[in-house]
mmCIF file of C-alpha atoms in Angstrom:
data_model
loop_
_atom_site.group_PDB
_atom_site.id
_atom_site.type_symbol
_atom_site.label_atom_id
_atom_site.label_comp_id
_atom_site.label_asym_id
_atom_site.label_seq_id
_atom_site.Cartn_x
_atom_site.Cartn_y
_atom_site.Cartn_z
ATOM 1 C CA GLY A 14 25.642 -10.339 20.719
ATOM 2 C CA ALA A 15 21.946 -9.988 21.098
ATOM 3 C CA VAL A 16 20.418 -12.965 19.098
ATOM 4 C CA VAL A 17 17.153 -13.583 18.977
ATOM 5 C CA SER A 18 16.543 -17.441 17.078
ATOM 6 C CA GLN A 19 12.992 -18.253 16.138
ATOM 7 C CA HIS A 20 12.491 -21.909 15.179
ATOM 8 C CA PRO A 21 10.596 -23.020 12.121
ATOM 9 C CA SER A 22 11.171 -20.087 10.151
ATOM 10 C CA ARG A 23 7.925 -21.126 8.318
ATOM 11 C CA VAL A 24 4.980 -23.455 8.955
ATOM 12 C CA ILE A 25 2.106 -24.522 6.790
ATOM 13 C CA CYS A 26 -0.908 -26.013 8.198
ATOM 14 C CA LYS A 27 -4.586 -26.941 7.041
ATOM 15 C CA SER A 28 -6.900 -24.633 8.768
ATOM 16 C CA GLY A 29 -8.309 -25.517 12.690
ATOM 17 C CA THR A 30 -4.880 -26.922 13.660
ATOM 18 C CA SER A 31 -2.534 -25.648 16.442
ATOM 19 C CA VAL A 32 0.929 -24.059 15.846
ATOM 20 C CA LYS A 33 3.847 -23.544 17.316
ATOM 21 C CA ILE A 34 6.647 -20.658 17.473
ATOM 22 C CA GLU A 35 10.148 -20.839 19.462
ATOM 23 C CA CYS A 36 12.003 -17.317 20.200
ATOM 24 C CA ARG A 37 15.130 -17.997 21.663
ATOM 25 C CA SER A 38 17.674 -15.546 23.334
ATOM 26 C CA LEU A 39 20.647 -16.761 23.000
ATOM 27 C CA ASP A 40 23.314 -14.449 23.810
ATOM 28 C CA PHE A 41 21.699 -13.187 27.082
ATOM 29 C CA GLN A 42 18.972 -13.504 29.157
ATOM 30 C CA ALA A 43 15.502 -11.750 28.288
ATOM 31 C CA THR A 44 13.157 -9.669 30.715
ATOM 32 C CA THR A 45 11.040 -9.246 28.253
ATOM 33 C CA MET A 46 9.726 -10.286 25.126
ATOM 34 C CA PHE A 47 7.379 -9.581 22.146
ATOM 35 C CA TRP A 48 5.387 -10.833 19.813
ATOM 36 C CA TYR A 49 4.495 -9.067 16.903
ATOM 37 C CA ARG A 50 2.620 -9.822 13.378
ATOM 38 C CA GLN A 51 2.961 -8.191 9.871
ATOM 39 C CA PHE A 52 0.493 -8.501 7.438
ATOM 40 C CA PRO A 53 2.187 -8.282 3.720
ATOM 41 C CA LYS A 54 3.259 -4.082 2.901
ATOM 42 C CA GLN A 55 2.077 -3.255 6.766
ATOM 43 C CA SER A 56 3.405 -2.222 9.954
ATOM 44 C CA LEU A 57 4.374 -4.131 12.561
ATOM 45 C CA MET A 58 2.143 -5.374 14.485
ATOM 46 C CA LEU A 59 2.671 -5.541 18.474
ATOM 47 C CA MET A 60 0.284 -8.967 19.961
ATOM 48 C CA ALA A 61 1.935 -9.144 23.615
ATOM 49 C CA THR A 62 4.246 -8.268 25.426
ATOM 50 C CA SER A 63 5.871 -11.243 28.202
ATOM 51 C CA ASN A 64 7.924 -11.361 30.992
ATOM 52 C CA GLU A 65 9.606 -14.352 32.939
ATOM 53 C CA GLY A 66 7.207 -16.106 34.885
ATOM 54 C CA SER A 67 4.509 -13.853 34.763
ATOM 55 C CA LYS A 68 0.677 -13.597 32.412
ATOM 56 C CA ALA A 69 1.839 -12.721 29.008
ATOM 57 C CA THR A 70 0.096 -9.152 28.266
ATOM 58 C CA TYR A 71 -2.176 -8.394 25.256
ATOM 59 C CA GLU A 72 -2.418 -6.027 22.900
ATOM 60 C CA GLN A 73 -6.576 -4.789 22.842
ATOM 61 C CA GLY A 74 -8.018 -6.408 20.577
ATOM 62 C CA VAL A 75 -5.935 -9.467 19.556
ATOM 63 C CA GLU A 76 -7.650 -12.881 21.647
ATOM 64 C CA LYS A 77 -5.514 -14.323 24.420
ATOM 65 C CA ASP A 78 -7.519 -17.517 23.525
ATOM 66 C CA LYS A 79 -6.657 -18.220 20.680
ATOM 67 C CA PHE A 80 -2.952 -16.854 20.463
ATOM 68 C CA LEU A 81 -1.348 -18.914 24.165
ATOM 69 C CA ILE A 82 2.033 -17.248 25.153
ATOM 70 C CA ASN A 83 4.682 -18.882 27.837
ATOM 71 C CA HIS A 84 7.572 -16.977 29.162
ATOM 72 C CA ALA A 85 8.738 -20.176 30.909
ATOM 73 C CA SER A 86 12.254 -18.955 30.942
ATOM 74 C CA LEU A 87 14.611 -16.461 30.844
ATOM 75 C CA THR A 88 15.813 -16.925 27.401
ATOM 76 C CA LEU A 89 12.779 -18.690 25.741
ATOM 77 C CA SER A 90 9.214 -17.672 24.370
ATOM 78 C CA THR A 91 6.348 -19.138 22.492
ATOM 79 C CA LEU A 92 3.712 -18.388 20.920
ATOM 80 C CA THR A 93 0.768 -21.023 20.268
ATOM 81 C CA VAL A 94 -1.741 -19.960 17.273
ATOM 82 C CA THR A 95 -5.010 -21.979 18.801
ATOM 83 C CA SER A 96 -6.996 -23.419 15.987
ATOM 84 C CA ALA A 97 -5.649 -20.878 13.254
ATOM 85 C CA HIS A 98 -7.291 -19.900 9.881
ATOM 86 C CA PRO A 99 -6.576 -18.532 6.916
ATOM 87 C CA GLU A 100 -6.983 -15.285 8.110
ATOM 88 C CA ASP A 101 -4.370 -16.093 10.671
ATOM 89 C CA SER A 102 -1.654 -16.702 8.626
ATOM 90 C CA SER A 103 0.938 -13.775 8.689
ATOM 91 C CA PHE A 104 5.013 -13.627 9.476
ATOM 92 C CA TYR A 105 4.983 -13.585 13.084
ATOM 93 C CA ILE A 106 8.009 -11.877 14.856
ATOM 94 C CA CYS A 107 9.417 -12.000 17.809
ATOM 95 C CA SER A 108 11.579 -9.611 20.148
ATOM 96 C CA ALA A 109 14.005 -9.900 23.110
ATOM 97 C CA ARG A 110 15.111 -6.452 25.227
ATOM 98 C CA PRO A 111 18.023 -8.069 27.449
ATOM 99 C CA PRO A 112 18.317 -6.551 30.535
ATOM 100 C CA LEU A 113 18.736 -2.749 31.177
ATOM 101 C CA ALA A 114 21.644 -1.514 30.764
ATOM 102 C CA GLY A 115 21.743 2.237 31.825
ATOM 103 C CA GLY A 116 18.481 3.010 31.242
ATOM 104 C CA TYR A 117 18.496 1.643 27.875
ATOM 105 C CA ASN A 118 15.549 -0.391 26.456
ATOM 106 C CA GLU A 119 17.347 -1.848 23.163
ATOM 107 C CA GLN A 120 15.128 -5.235 22.003
ATOM 108 C CA PHE A 121 16.582 -7.078 19.119
ATOM 109 C CA PHE A 122 13.815 -9.349 16.565
ATOM 110 C CA GLY A 123 14.182 -12.781 16.294
ATOM 111 C CA PRO A 124 14.737 -13.559 12.028
ATOM 112 C CA GLY A 125 10.192 -14.784 11.720
ATOM 113 C CA THR A 126 7.611 -17.470 10.695
ATOM 114 C CA ARG A 127 5.730 -17.772 8.336
ATOM 115 C CA LEU A 128 2.518 -19.129 8.739
ATOM 116 C CA THR A 129 0.378 -20.066 6.122
ATOM 117 C CA VAL A 130 -2.603 -21.287 6.431
ATOM 118 C CA LEU A 131 -4.901 -23.757 4.143
ATOM 119 C CA GLN W 29 -2.328 8.472 22.050
ATOM 120 C CA LYS W 30 1.407 7.694 21.618
ATOM 121 C CA GLU W 31 2.098 8.828 17.600
ATOM 122 C CA VAL W 32 4.574 7.572 15.805
ATOM 123 C CA GLU W 33 5.011 9.403 11.581
ATOM 124 C CA GLN W 34 6.991 8.510 9.295
ATOM 125 C CA ASN W 35 6.610 9.580 5.885
ATOM 126 C CA SER W 36 6.344 5.813 3.569
ATOM 127 C CA GLY W 37 7.613 6.833 0.384
ATOM 128 C CA PRO W 38 8.869 5.383 -1.173
ATOM 129 C CA LEU W 39 12.153 8.016 -1.438
ATOM 130 C CA SER W 40 13.855 7.010 -3.647
ATOM 131 C CA VAL W 41 17.398 8.424 -4.241
ATOM 132 C CA PRO W 42 20.108 7.756 -6.607
ATOM 133 C CA GLU W 43 23.576 5.481 -6.132
ATOM 134 C CA GLY W 44 26.065 7.583 -3.799
ATOM 135 C CA ALA W 45 23.374 9.966 -2.708
ATOM 136 C CA ILE W 46 22.695 10.948 0.730
ATOM 137 C CA ALA W 47 18.816 9.934 1.700
ATOM 138 C CA SER W 48 17.256 11.168 4.386
ATOM 139 C CA LEU W 49 14.694 9.753 7.025
ATOM 140 C CA ASN W 50 12.746 11.204 9.714
ATOM 141 C CA CYS W 51 10.750 10.219 12.035
ATOM 142 C CA THR W 52 8.357 12.440 14.615
ATOM 143 C CA TYR W 53 6.798 11.415 17.703
ATOM 144 C CA SER W 54 4.182 13.517 19.906
ATOM 145 C CA ASP W 55 5.210 12.164 23.506
ATOM 146 C CA ARG W 56 7.673 14.530 24.928
ATOM 147 C CA GLY W 57 8.511 12.299 27.338
ATOM 148 C CA SER W 58 9.983 9.768 24.866
ATOM 149 C CA GLN W 59 13.697 9.202 25.998
ATOM 150 C CA SER W 60 14.874 6.083 23.758
ATOM 151 C CA PHE W 61 14.823 6.587 19.985
ATOM 152 C CA PHE W 62 15.814 3.293 17.265
ATOM 153 C CA TRP W 63 16.314 2.977 13.608
ATOM 154 C CA TYR W 64 15.598 -0.421 12.291
ATOM 155 C CA ARG W 65 16.007 -1.860 8.322
ATOM 156 C CA GLN W 66 13.713 -4.393 7.297
ATOM 157 C CA TYR W 67 14.554 -5.627 3.840
ATOM 158 C CA SER W 68 11.926 -7.318 1.522
ATOM 159 C CA GLY W 69 10.131 -11.187 3.766
ATOM 160 C CA LYS W 70 12.588 -11.001 6.724
ATOM 161 C CA SER W 71 12.306 -8.871 10.055
ATOM 162 C CA PRO W 72 13.705 -5.758 11.645
ATOM 163 C CA GLU W 73 17.242 -5.624 12.180
ATOM 164 C CA LEU W 74 19.085 -2.458 14.492
ATOM 165 C CA ILE W 75 21.037 -0.408 13.209
ATOM 166 C CA MET W 76 21.313 2.874 15.671
ATOM 167 C CA SER W 77 19.877 3.727 18.527
ATOM 168 C CA ILE W 78 19.861 7.184 20.549
ATOM 169 C CA TYR W 79 19.185 8.916 23.768
ATOM 170 C CA SER W 80 20.228 12.703 23.348
ATOM 171 C CA ASN W 81 20.433 15.470 22.038
ATOM 172 C CA GLY W 82 22.415 16.088 18.311
ATOM 173 C CA ASP W 83 24.720 13.250 16.453
ATOM 174 C CA LYS W 84 25.113 10.515 16.902
ATOM 175 C CA GLU W 85 26.942 8.965 14.086
ATOM 176 C CA ASP W 86 28.022 5.238 12.799
ATOM 177 C CA GLY W 87 29.400 3.916 9.357
ATOM 178 C CA ARG W 88 27.810 5.684 6.731
ATOM 179 C CA PHE W 89 25.257 6.115 9.786
ATOM 180 C CA THR W 90 23.966 9.412 11.172
ATOM 181 C CA ALA W 91 21.343 10.015 13.824
ATOM 182 C CA GLN W 92 19.897 12.754 14.526
ATOM 183 C CA LEU W 93 17.447 13.450 17.570
ATOM 184 C CA ASN W 94 15.872 16.723 18.411
ATOM 185 C CA LYS W 95 14.053 16.643 21.887
ATOM 186 C CA ALA W 96 12.650 20.835 21.817
ATOM 187 C CA SER W 97 11.031 19.662 17.939
ATOM 188 C CA GLN W 98 10.106 16.207 18.407
ATOM 189 C CA TYR W 99 11.699 14.480 15.447
ATOM 190 C CA VAL W 100 14.997 12.011 14.744
ATOM 191 C CA SER W 101 16.297 11.752 11.652
ATOM 192 C CA LEU W 102 18.879 8.519 9.800
ATOM 193 C CA LEU W 103 20.224 10.279 7.692
ATOM 194 C CA ILE W 104 22.721 7.098 5.035
ATOM 195 C CA ARG W 105 25.802 9.097 3.006
ATOM 196 C CA ASP W 106 26.398 7.491 -0.007
ATOM 197 C CA SER W 107 23.088 5.408 -0.104
ATOM 198 C CA GLN W 108 24.066 1.444 -1.730
ATOM 199 C CA PRO W 109 21.242 -0.540 -3.862
ATOM 200 C CA SER W 110 21.809 -2.492 -0.838
ATOM 201 C CA ASP W 111 20.397 -0.055 1.204
ATOM 202 C CA SER W 112 16.863 -0.096 -0.345
ATOM 203 C CA ALA W 113 15.000 -1.914 2.495
ATOM 204 C CA THR W 114 12.164 -0.286 4.420
ATOM 205 C CA TYR W 115 13.472 1.818 7.448
ATOM 206 C CA LEU W 116 10.980 1.633 11.554
ATOM 207 C CA CYS W 117 11.659 4.107 13.507
ATOM 208 C CA ALA W 118 10.893 3.429 16.948
ATOM 209 C CA VAL W 119 10.248 5.811 20.153
ATOM 210 C CA ASN W 120 9.758 4.217 23.911
ATOM 211 C CA ILE W 121 8.519 6.839 26.530
ATOM 212 C CA GLU W 122 9.893 7.521 29.556
ATOM 213 C CA GLY W 123 9.827 4.349 32.157
ATOM 214 C CA SER W 124 8.397 2.158 28.997
ATOM 215 C CA TYR W 125 9.703 -0.287 27.663
ATOM 216 C CA ILE W 126 7.547 -1.129 25.319
ATOM 217 C CA PRO W 127 8.245 1.032 21.994
ATOM 218 C CA THR W 128 5.840 2.707 19.367
ATOM 219 C CA PHE W 129 6.797 2.034 15.490
ATOM 220 C CA GLY W 130 6.529 4.097 12.605
ATOM 221 C CA ARG W 131 5.060 1.863 10.135
ATOM 222 C CA GLY W 132 7.952 2.655 8.499
ATOM 223 C CA THR W 133 9.619 4.026 4.522
ATOM 224 C CA SER W 134 10.269 2.792 1.991
ATOM 225 C CA LEU W 135 14.407 3.588 0.080
ATOM 226 C CA ILE W 136 14.917 2.913 -2.862
ATOM 227 C CA VAL W 137 18.330 3.986 -4.016
ATOM 228 C CA HIS W 138 19.583 2.643 -7.798
ATOM 229 C CA PRO W 139 22.196 2.148 -9.803
#
């Protein structure tokens, strides 16, 4: 159980285009999903937290108009990188948190999306 | 500022040895503790969670939690080259579902 998928796994796009990344929880309903970015040889950086049916909460320094997050259902969250530029090239990873069971906070990661902006 | 500290390594151990990975955290209200393994170019994978003081064993992995000293560790027995990865420690403070991740410790298990 606790499988999270992400699509696409890899995308290459031209500068100025928008890219949408989907994150799905396959066998559980995720009340909360997280979006992370990771540059090579660096640590995970939390970008935003999204709860189903409400606006995402962005971390300081993350532009909400550039990184649009939609958590439309309990199994799907999307991240759209708008007007992508080469500096947005990174490894984007989502994670999902099942409803609390006994107060636990485990989260499960998707396989990640490697974005390259030319 | 909530902090989770890990030695970046690399920690190099011979095959068959015990690898010991440590993590300290600053917030005394922390309640949930996790270890993730991340292979190069891949996303993190949850390998252990621990919530109360003491040891928790799962196969070759043992997580140890000491809330008084504010550290959590991960022991890997009979280390294999396939264990070579970066190990991330994550901590949730009480009442928060947003984890704070350490920067990770790189483990190299050499034959």
